[in-house]
XYZ file of C-alpha atoms in Angstrom:
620
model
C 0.000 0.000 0.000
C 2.475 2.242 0.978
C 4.414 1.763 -1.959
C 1.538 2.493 -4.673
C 0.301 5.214 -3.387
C 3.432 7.282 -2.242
C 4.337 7.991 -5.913
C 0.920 9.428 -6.615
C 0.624 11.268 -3.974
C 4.217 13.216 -4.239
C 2.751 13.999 -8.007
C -0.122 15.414 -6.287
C 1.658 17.651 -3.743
C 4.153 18.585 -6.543
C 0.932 19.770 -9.089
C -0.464 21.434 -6.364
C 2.741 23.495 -5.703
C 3.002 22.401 -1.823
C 5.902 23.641 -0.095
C 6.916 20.199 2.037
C 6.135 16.725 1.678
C 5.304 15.115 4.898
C 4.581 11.525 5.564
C 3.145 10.243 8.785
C 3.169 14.228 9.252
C 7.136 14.370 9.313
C 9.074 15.930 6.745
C 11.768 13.655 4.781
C 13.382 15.166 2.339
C 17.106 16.479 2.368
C 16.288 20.147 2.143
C 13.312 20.090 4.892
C 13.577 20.666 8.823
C 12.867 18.385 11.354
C 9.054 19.039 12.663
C 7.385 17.105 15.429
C 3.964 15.994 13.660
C 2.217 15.706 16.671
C -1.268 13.980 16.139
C -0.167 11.463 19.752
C -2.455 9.320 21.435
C -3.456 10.572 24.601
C -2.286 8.026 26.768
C -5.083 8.194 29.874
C -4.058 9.348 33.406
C -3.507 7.258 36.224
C -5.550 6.693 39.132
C -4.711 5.939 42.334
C -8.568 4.670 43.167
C -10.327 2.050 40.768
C -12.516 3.259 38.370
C -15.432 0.964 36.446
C -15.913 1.480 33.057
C -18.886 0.284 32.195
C -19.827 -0.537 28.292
C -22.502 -2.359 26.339
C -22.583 -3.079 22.539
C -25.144 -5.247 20.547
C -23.941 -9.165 20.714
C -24.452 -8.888 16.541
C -23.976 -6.071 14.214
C -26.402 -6.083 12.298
C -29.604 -8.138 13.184
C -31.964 -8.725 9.901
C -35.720 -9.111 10.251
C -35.527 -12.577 9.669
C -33.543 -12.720 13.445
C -36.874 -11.109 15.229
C -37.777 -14.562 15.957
C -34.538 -15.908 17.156
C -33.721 -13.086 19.542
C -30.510 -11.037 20.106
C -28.450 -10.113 22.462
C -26.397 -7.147 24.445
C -22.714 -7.719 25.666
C -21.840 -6.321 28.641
C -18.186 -5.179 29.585
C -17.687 -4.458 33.379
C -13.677 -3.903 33.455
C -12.222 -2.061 36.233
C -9.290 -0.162 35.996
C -6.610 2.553 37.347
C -6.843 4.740 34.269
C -8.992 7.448 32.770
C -9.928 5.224 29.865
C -13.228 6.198 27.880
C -16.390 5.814 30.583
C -14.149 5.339 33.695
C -15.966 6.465 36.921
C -14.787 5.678 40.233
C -16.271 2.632 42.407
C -16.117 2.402 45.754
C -14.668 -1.274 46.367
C -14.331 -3.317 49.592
C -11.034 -2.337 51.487
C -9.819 -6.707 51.470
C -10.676 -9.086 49.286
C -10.547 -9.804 45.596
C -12.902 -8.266 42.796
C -15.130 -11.711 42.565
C -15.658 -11.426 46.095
C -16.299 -7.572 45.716
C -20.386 -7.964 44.726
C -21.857 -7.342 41.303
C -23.943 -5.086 39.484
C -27.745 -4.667 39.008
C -27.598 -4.209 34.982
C -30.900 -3.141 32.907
C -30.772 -2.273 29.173
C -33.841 -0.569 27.717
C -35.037 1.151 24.793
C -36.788 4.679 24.871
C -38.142 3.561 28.439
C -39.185 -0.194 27.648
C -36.579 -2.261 29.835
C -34.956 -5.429 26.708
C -33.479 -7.269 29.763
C -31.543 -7.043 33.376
C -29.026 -9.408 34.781
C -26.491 -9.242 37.757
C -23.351 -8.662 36.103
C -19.904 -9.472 37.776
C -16.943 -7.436 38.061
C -14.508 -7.426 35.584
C -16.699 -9.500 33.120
C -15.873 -9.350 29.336
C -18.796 -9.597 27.114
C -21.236 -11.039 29.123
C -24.612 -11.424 27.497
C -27.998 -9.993 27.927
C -31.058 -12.139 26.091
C -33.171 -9.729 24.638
C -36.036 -9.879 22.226
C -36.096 -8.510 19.005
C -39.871 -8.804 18.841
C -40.786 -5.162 19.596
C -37.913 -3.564 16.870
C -39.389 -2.132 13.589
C -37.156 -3.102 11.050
C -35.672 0.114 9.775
C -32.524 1.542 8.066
C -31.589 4.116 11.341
C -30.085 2.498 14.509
C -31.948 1.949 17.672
C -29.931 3.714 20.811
C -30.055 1.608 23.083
C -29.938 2.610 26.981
C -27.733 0.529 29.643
C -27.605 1.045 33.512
C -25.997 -0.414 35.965
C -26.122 0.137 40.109
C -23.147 -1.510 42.520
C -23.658 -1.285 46.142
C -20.617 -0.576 47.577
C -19.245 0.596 50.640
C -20.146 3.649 50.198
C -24.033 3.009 49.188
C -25.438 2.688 46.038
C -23.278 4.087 42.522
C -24.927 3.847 39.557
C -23.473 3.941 36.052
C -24.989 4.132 32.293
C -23.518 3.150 28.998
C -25.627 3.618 25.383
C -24.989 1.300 22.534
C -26.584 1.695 18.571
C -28.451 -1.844 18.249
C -29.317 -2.264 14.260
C -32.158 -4.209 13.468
C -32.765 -3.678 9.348
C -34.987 -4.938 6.948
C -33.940 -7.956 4.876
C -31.974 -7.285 1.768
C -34.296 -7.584 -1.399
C -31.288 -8.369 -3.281
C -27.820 -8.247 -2.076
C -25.422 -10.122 0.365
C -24.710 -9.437 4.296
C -21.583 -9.493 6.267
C -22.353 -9.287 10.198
C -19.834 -8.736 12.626
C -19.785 -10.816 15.794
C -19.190 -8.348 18.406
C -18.097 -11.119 21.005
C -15.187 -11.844 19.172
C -14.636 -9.502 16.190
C -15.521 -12.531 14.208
C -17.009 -11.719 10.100
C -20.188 -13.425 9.656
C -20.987 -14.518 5.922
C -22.939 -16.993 3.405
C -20.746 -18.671 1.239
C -19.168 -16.232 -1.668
C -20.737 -18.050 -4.576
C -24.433 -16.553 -3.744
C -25.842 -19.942 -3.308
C -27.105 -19.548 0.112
C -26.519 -21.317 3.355
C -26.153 -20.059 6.563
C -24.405 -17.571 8.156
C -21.076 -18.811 9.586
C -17.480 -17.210 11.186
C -15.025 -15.853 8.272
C -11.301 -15.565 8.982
C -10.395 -13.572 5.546
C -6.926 -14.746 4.535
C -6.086 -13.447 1.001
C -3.513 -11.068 -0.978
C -3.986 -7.526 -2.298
C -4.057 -8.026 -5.898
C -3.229 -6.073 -9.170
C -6.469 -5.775 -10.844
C -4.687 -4.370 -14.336
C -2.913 -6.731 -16.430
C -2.769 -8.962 -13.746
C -6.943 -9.928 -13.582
C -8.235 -8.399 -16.012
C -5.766 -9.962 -18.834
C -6.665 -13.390 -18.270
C -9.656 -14.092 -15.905
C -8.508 -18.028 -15.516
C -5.972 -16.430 -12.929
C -9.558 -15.845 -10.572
C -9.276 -19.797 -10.284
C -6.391 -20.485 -9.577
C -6.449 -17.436 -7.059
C -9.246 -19.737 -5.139
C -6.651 -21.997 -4.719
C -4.548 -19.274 -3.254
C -6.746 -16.551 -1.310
C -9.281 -14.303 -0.907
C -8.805 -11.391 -3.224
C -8.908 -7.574 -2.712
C -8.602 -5.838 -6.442
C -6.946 -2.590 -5.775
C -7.885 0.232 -8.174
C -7.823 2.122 -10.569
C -11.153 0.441 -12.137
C -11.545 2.874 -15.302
C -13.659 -0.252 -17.630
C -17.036 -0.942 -15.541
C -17.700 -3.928 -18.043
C -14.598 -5.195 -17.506
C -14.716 -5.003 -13.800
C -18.174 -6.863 -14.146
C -16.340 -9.605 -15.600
C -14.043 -10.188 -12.810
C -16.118 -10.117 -10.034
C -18.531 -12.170 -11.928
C -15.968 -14.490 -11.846
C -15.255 -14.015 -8.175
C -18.541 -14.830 -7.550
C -18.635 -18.057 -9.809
C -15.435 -19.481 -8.158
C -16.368 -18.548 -4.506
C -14.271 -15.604 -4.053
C -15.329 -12.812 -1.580
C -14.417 -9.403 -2.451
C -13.282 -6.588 -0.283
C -14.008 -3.596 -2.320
C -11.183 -1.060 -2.512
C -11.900 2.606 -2.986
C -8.880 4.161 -1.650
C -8.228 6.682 -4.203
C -11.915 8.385 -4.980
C -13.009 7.574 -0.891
C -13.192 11.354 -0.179
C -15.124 11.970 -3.488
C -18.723 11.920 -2.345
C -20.718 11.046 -5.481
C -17.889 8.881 -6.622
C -18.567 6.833 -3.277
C -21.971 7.383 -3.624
C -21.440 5.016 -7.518
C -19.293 2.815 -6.244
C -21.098 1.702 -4.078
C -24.724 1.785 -5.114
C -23.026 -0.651 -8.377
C -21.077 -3.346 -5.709
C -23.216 -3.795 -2.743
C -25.573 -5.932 -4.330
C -23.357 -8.738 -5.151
C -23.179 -12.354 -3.070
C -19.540 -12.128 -2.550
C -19.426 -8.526 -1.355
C -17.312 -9.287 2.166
C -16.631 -5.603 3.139
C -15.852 -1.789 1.764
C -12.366 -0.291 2.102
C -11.422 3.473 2.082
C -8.535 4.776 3.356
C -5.292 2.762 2.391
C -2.803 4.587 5.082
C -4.987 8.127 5.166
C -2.242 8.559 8.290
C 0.531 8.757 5.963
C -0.984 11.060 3.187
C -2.580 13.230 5.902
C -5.903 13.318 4.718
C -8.596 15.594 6.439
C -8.863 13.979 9.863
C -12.453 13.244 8.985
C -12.422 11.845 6.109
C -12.497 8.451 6.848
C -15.768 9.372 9.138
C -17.132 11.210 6.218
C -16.949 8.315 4.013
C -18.138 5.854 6.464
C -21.305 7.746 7.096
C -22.163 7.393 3.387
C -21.270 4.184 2.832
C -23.761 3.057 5.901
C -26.443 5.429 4.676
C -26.612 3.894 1.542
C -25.456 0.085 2.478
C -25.593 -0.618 6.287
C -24.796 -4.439 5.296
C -21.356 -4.696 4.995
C -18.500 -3.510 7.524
C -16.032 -1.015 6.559
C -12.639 -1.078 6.273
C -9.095 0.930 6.404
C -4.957 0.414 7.222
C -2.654 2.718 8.760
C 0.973 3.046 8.199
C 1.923 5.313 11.236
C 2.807 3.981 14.620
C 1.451 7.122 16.391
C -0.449 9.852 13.985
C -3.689 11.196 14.603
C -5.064 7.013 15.208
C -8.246 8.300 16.873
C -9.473 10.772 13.947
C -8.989 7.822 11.589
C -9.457 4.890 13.112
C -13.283 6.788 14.167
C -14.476 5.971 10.732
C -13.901 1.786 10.446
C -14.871 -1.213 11.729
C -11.855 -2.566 11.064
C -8.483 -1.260 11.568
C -5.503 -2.553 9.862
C -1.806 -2.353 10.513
C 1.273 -2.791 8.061
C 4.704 -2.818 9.762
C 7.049 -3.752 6.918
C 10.618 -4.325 8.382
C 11.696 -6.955 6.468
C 14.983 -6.232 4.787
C 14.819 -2.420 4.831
C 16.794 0.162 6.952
C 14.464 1.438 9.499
C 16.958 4.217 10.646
C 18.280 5.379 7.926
C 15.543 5.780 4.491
C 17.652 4.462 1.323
C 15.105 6.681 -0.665
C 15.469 9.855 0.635
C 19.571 9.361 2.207
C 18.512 10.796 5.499
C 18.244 9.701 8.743
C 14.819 9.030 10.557
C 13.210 9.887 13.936
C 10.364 10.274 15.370
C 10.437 13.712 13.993
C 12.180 13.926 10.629
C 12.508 11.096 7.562
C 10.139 8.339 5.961
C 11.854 5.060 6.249
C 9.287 2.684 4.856
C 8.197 1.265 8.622
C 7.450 4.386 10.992
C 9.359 4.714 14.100
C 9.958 1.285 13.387
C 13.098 0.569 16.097
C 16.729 -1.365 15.179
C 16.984 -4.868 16.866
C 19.078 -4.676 20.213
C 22.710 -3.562 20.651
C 24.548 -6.825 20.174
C 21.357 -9.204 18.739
C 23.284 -11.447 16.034
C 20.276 -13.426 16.497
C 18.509 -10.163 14.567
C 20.763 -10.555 11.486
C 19.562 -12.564 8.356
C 21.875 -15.222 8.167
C 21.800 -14.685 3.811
C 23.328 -11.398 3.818
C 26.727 -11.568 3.782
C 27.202 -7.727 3.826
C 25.287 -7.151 6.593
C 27.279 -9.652 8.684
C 30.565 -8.176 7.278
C 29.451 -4.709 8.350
C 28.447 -5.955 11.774
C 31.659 -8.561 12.029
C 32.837 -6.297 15.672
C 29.176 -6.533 16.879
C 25.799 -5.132 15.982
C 25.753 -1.511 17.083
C 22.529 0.192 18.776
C 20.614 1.967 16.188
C 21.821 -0.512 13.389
C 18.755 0.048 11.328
C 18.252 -3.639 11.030
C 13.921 -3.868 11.531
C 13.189 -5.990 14.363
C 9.896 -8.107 13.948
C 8.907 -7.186 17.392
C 7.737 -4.130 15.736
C 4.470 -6.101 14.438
C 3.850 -7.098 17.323
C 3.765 -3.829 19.370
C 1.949 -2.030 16.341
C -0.896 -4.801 16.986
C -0.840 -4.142 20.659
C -0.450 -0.944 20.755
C -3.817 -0.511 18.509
C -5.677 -3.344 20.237
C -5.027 -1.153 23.723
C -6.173 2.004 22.001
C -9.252 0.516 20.995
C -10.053 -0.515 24.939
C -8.866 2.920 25.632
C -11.360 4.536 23.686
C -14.053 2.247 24.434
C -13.817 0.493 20.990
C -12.849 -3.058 21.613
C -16.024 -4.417 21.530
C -17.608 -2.540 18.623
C -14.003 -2.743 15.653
C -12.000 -5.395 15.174
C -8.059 -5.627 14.073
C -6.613 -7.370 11.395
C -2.753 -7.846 10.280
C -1.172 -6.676 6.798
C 2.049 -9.170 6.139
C 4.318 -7.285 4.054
C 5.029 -10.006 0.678
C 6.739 -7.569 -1.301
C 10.581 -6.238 -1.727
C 13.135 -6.064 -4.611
C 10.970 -3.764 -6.358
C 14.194 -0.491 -5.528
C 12.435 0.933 -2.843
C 13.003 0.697 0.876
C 13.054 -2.660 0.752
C 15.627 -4.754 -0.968
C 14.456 -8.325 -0.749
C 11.261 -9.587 -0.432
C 10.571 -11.644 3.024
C 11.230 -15.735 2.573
C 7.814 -17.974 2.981
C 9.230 -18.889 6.979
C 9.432 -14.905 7.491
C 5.975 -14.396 6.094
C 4.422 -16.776 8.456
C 6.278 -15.149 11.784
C 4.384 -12.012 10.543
C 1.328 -13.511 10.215
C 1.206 -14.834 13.360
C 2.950 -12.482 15.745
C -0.197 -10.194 14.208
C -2.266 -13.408 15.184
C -1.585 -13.884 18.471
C -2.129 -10.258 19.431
C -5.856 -10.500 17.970
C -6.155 -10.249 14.403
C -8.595 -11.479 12.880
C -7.852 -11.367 9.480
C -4.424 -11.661 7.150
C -4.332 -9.453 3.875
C -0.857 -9.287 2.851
C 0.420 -6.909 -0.097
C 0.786 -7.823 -2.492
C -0.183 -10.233 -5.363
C 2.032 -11.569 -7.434
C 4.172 -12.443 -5.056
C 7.319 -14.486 -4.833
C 6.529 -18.752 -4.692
C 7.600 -19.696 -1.178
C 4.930 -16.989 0.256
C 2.348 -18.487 -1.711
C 3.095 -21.902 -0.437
C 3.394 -20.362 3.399
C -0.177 -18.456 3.078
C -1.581 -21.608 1.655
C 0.114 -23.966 4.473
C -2.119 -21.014 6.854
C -4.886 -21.491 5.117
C -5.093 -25.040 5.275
C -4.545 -25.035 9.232
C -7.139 -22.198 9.844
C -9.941 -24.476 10.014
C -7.938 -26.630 13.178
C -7.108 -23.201 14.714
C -10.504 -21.001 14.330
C -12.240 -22.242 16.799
C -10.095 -21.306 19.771
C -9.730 -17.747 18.016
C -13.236 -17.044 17.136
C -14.414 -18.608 20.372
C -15.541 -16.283 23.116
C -14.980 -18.914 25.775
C -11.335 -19.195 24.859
C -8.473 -17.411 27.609
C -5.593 -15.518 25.566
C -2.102 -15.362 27.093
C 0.819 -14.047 25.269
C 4.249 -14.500 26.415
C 7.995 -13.817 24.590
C 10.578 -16.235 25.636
C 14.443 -16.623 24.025
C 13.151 -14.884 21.183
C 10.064 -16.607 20.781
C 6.822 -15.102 20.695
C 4.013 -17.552 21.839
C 0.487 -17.217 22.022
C -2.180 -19.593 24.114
C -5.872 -19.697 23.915
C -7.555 -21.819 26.196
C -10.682 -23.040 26.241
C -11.916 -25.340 28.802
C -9.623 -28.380 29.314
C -7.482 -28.124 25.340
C -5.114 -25.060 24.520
C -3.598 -23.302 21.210
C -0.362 -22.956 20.951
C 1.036 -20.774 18.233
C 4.780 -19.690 18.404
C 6.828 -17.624 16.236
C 10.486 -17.619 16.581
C 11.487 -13.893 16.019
C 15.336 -14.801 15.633
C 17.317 -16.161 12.924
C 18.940 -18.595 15.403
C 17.264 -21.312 17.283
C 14.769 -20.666 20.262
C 13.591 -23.289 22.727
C 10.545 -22.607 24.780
C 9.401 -25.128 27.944
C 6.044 -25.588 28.952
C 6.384 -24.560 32.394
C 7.358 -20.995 30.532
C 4.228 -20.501 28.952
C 2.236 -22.605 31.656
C 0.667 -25.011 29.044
C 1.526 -29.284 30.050
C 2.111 -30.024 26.277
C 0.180 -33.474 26.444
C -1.747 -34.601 23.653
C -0.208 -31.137 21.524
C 0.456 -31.977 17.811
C 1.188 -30.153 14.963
C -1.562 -27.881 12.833
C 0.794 -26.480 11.363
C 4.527 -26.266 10.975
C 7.171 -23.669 9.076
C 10.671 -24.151 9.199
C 12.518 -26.677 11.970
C 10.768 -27.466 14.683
C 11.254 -29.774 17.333
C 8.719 -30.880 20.041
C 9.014 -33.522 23.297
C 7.771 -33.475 26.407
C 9.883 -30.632 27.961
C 9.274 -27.845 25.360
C 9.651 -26.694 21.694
C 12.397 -25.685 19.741
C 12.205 -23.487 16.619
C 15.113 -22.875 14.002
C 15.553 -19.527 12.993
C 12.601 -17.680 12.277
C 10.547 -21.023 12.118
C 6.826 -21.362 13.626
C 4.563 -23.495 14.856
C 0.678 -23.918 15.563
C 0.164 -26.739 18.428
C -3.344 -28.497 19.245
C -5.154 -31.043 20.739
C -4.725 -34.582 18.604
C -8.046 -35.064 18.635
C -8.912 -31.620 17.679
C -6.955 -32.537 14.552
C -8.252 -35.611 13.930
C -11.705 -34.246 13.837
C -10.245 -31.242 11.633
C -11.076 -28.823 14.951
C -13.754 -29.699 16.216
C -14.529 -32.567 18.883
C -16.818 -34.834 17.514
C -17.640 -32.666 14.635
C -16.097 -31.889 11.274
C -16.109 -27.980 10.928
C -19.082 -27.094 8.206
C -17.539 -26.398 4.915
C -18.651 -23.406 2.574
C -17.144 -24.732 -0.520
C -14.878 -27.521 -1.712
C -11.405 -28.461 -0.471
C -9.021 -26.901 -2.398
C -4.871 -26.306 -2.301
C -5.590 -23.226 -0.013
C -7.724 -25.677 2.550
C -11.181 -26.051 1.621
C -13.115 -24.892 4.613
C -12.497 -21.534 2.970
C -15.594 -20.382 4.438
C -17.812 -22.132 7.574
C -15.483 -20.852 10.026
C -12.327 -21.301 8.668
C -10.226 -19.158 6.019
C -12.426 -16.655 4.321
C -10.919 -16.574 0.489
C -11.424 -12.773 -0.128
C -10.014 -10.395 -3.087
C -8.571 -6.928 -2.825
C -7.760 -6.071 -6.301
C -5.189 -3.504 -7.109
C-alpha cells in the first residue's frame, strides 16, 4: 500500500505546488527541517482509586428481520481499571478481598423507556450477554440507541453507572449479500461467496492484495487459480465498468469474496456514492475499504468518518474497512471511521533508521523510512541478522551496534498491541475489530531490498495473530513462490485453529521467551499454541514458561525446523509453529464434529468459508 500510493501522492503535492512533503506528518526530504507531527495518542491518566468502566454493545452487528424470531443479544463489559480510559468512573470497592468477592452489578438495558433485559453482572466480566427480544424492533434503516444502567452497592451506598450502545435491526436485503460482525469476538459473519445460500457462519479472511490491471483483467482463468490461493482484494484504478463486471462475476462463480477497494476516490462523495450503489448488491461482497494509510498522506482527519457515514447510509450491510501506516499519527481521527483497523509494519529487509530513498536519517520527527518509528533490533542481537546477507554480517563482524537500522519483527507485534489497547482505551474493543497486513513484497528499488522468505511471512502472520487479528491481507499479489506456499500452508490449518480464536470462551495469554513469541488460547480443558520464533537462530521454549503441560499437543501447522518432546519446543531460525489437541486434529477442529464447509477443499484448505479461512479479493 504504501508503496503504490506514495508515488501518486508526491505527483499530487508537486501539481499542487506544496511547499513540504510530509509523511506520517514528518518531513523527509534532504532540504526540509525536522518538525514534530504531533497527532499522539493521549495516553489516559492514572488513578490511584479504581474506576469501572462500564460498556454495552449489541452481541451482533447487524440483526436482519428474519432474526426477530430468534432473539438477540447485548454484551456487557464491566472492566475495572486505574486509568482514565473512555467511561471510567470511580467505584467504591471493599477495602480486602478480591474483585469476585467484591459484589456485582444490578444491569438493565432498555429502549426509549421499555426495559430489553436485566441481569447481575460481575466485576470485571468481558462480554457477558444480555437475552433480549427482538420482537418489539421495527425493522428500519436508522439504529436503535439503546440505553444501559448499571447500580453496585458498595461501601459507600449505592453508585450507579450508564452506557448507550446503537443496536441495528434492518430490513432484509431484497437483493444483495450481508456481512455481520460478531461483536463477542470480532468474528465476520458470511454466506458462502458463490451466492448460493446457506447459513451464516465465522469468516477468517486470509487473502492477498491483488493487481487488478494486467494482472486480472488480462486473463480471468488467474480468478481460479487465485481460489486456490486466497481471498482477493482488487486494488484500483477500475476505469472499464464492463470489464470489472467480468471479474467479479468471476469471483462470484469461483467462490471468491471481495473486499471492495476505494482508496483513491473515498473522499469523493458522489464517486462513493457510484461505487457503491453498483457493488453492494453482489453475493460475494465481504466488506468496503477506504482509506489505504490516510495517516501517511494526511488526509482531512475526517475523512475516513465522512466516508463511512455514506457508505452506511446507503449500504448498512457490509462492515467497513481501512490500514494505517503510522505507529502514532492522529489514530483516533482515523481509526473513528472503520470497523476494522488494519496495521502494516514492513521491516523486512529495509533500513528502518536510515531511508535508502530519501539518504537521510529518521526519527520520530524527521525522515520516511518505509516502517514508521519502526526501532533497530538490540545492541549486540546477532540473532537479529539474516543469516543470507553476507554484507550485513561483514558490516556488523565487531558486533551489531545500537541503532543498526536492522527492523526488528517485534515491531508487528507492538503495532498490533499498541492498537488493540487504544481501541479498549477509547471504548472500541467491543464494537471494531483488528486485522494484520504481512508485508510479501521487496526487490521492487524501494526501501526494501528483498522480499521476506515464505518462513518470514508466516512469523508475521502470526505475531499479528496472536495479538488479535482477525484477518491476514498481505500486499501484495504476485508475489514471490515460497509466500504463496506459506499463506496456503495457513490457510489449510485455519480451520484446526478457528475455533479457539473465534471462540468467546477461549483465555488468551501471550508470552515472549528466548526470542520466541508464543500465544495460548484456552478453552476449557485443550489449549492453542502458536509460536513464532522472532530470531534467525534457534529458540527453545518449555512448557512450564508458557504454563501449558504439552500433552496430547500436535502439529496444525509447521514452518521451518521445529522440534517438540515433552519438555518444550524448539524453533530454528525464524521457524513457527501452531500446536493443538490430537483429537482436535483428527476431527479437523472440532470434537466430535467436522467444521461445516462453505465450498470444496481446495490447495488453499477447503473450509475456505464455515469458520475457517475466508478466500477474499482486494484487487489492485
Amino acid at each position: 500500500m504504501y508503496r503504490s500510493v506514495l508515488g501518486v501522492v508526491l505527483g499530487l503535492q508537486f501539481i499542487a505546488g506544496a511547499y513540504g512533503q510530509t509523511w506520517c506528518g514528518k518531513p523527509y526530504m534532504q532540504n526540509q527541517t525536522a518538525s514534530a507531527p504531533g497527532g499522539n495518542f493521549a495516553i489516559p491518566s492514572y488513578s490511584s482509586s479504581p474506576l469501572l468502566a462500564f460498556r454495552c454493545a449489541p452481541a451482533i452487528r447487524p440483526y436482519l428481520e428474519e432474526d426477530v424470531g430468534s432473539g438477540g443479544g447485548i454484551l456487557i463489559d464491566t472492566p475495572v481499571v486505574n486509568y482514565q480510559i473512555a467511561g471510567a468512573e470511580p467505584i467504591s470497592l471493599p477495602s480486602s478481598g478480591s474483585l469476585s468477592s467484591a459484589g456485582s452489578l444490578d444491569v438493565t438495558v432498555s429502549v426509549n423507556g421499555t426495559t430489553l433485559g436485566t441481569a447481575k453482572v460481575p466485576l470485571n466480566a468481558t462480554a457477558y450477554e444480555i437475552p433480549i427480544s427482538l420482537k418489539s424492533f421495527t425493522p428500519q434503516m436508522a439504529a436503535y440507541s439503546v440505553s444501559c444502567s448499571a447500580t453496585y452497592s458498595g461501601s459507600s451506598g449505592s453508585q450507579t453507572y450508564n452506557a448507550a450502545a446503537a443496536l441495528s435491526v434492518l430490513p432484509n436485503p431484497s437483493n444483495s449479500s450481508v456481512t455481520k460482525m460478531d461483536l463477542r469476538t470480532g468474528a465476520l459473519l458470511a454466506k458462502p461467496a458463490n451466492g448460493t445460500g446457506g447459513d451464516y457462519a465465522p469468516v477468517f479472511p486470509i487473502g492477498f492484495y491483488t493487481t487488478y490491471d494486467p494482472y486480472l483483467t488480462s486473463n480471468l482463468s488467474v480468478l481460479n487459480e487465485l481460489k486456490e490461493q486466497g481471498y482477493v482484494h482488487p486494488v484500483p484504478t477500475f476505469d472499464n465498468t464492463t470489464q470489472l463486471d467480468e471479474v467479479l462475476d468471476r469471483m462470484q462463480e469461483v467462490g471468491l469474496y471481495l473486499m471492495y477497494d476505494m482508496r483513491f476516490t473515498y473522499m469523493n462523495a458522489s464517486s462513493v456514492t457510484e461505487q457503491v450503489n453498483m457493488i453492494k448488491s453482489r453475493p460475494n461482497l465481504l466488506l468496503w475499504y477506504t482509506g489505504d494509510e490516510p495517516d501517511g498522506t494526511s488526509d482531512p482527519l475526517n475523512a475516513t468518518v465522512s466516508a463511512y457515514d455514506l457508505i452506511y447510509s446507503l449500504d448498512g450491510y457490509h462492515p467497513v474497512s481501512l490500514v494505517l501506516n503510522c505507529q502514532d499519527y492522529n489514530w483516533v481521527n482515523y481509526t473513528a471511521g472503520t470497523d476494522v483497523v488494519m496495521q502494516d509494519v514492513y521491516m523486512v529487509s529495509n533500513n528502518v533508521t536510515f531511508s535508502s530513498e530519501w539518504n537521510t536519517v529518521c526519527t520520530a520527527d524527521y525522515g520516511c523510512c518505509g516502517c514508521d518509528n519502526c526501532q533497530s533490533i538490540p545492541q549486540g542481537d546477532v540473532g537479529g541478522l539474516y543469516p543470507d546477507n553476507s554484507t550485513l554480517w561483514d558490516m556488523y563482524a565487531q558486533g551489531v551496534p545500537a541503532n543498526s537500522g536492522v527492523g526488528t519483527f517485534g515491531a508487528i507485534s507492538d503495532r498490533v498491541q499498541s492498537f488493540q489497547n487504544r481501541l479498549e482505551v477509547m471504548g472500541w474493543e467491543r464494537t471494531k475489530a483488528m486485522w494484520t497486513v504481512p508485508q510479501a513484497f521487496g526487490g521492487d528499488g524501494e526501501y526494501w531490498p528483498r522480499a521476506p522468505t515464505g518462513e518470514e511471512w508466516i512469523v508475521q502472520s502470526f505475531l499479528g495473530m496472536n495479538r488479535g487479528a482477525l484477518g491476514v491481507v498481505p500486499w501484495n499479489d504476485p508475489t514471490p513462490s515460497d509466500i504463496k506456499s506459506s499463506a496456503s500452508m495457513l490457510a489449510l490449518a485455519l480451520p484446526i485453529l478457528t475455533p479457539f480464536l473465534f471462540s468467546g470462551n477461549a483465555t488468551r495469554s501471550n508470552y515472549f521467551v528466548n526470542g520466541v513469541d508464543v500465544a495460548t488460547w484456552t478453552m476449557g480443558s485443550d489449549t492453542l499454541v502458536i509460536a513464532a520464533n522472532t530470531q534467525y537462530t534457534n529458540g527453545s521454549v518449555q512448557w512450564s514458561d508458557i504454563n501449558a503441560s504439552g500433552s496430547g499437543l500436535q502439529s496444525a501447522l509447521s514452518s521451518g525446523s521445529v522440534g517438540i518432546d515433552g519438555q518444550g519446543f524448539t524453533l530454528g531460525g525464524v521457524g513457527a509453529v501452531a500446536l493443538v489437541p490430537g483429537d482436535r486434529l483428527e476431527q479437523g477442529g472440532a470434537k466430535g464434529a467436522a467444521v461445516p464447509l462453505g465450498v470444496a477443499r481446495s490447495a488453499w484448505g477447503a473450509a475456505l468459508f464455515g469458520g475457517v479461512a475466508g478466500l477474499v479479493l482486494t484487487v489492485l
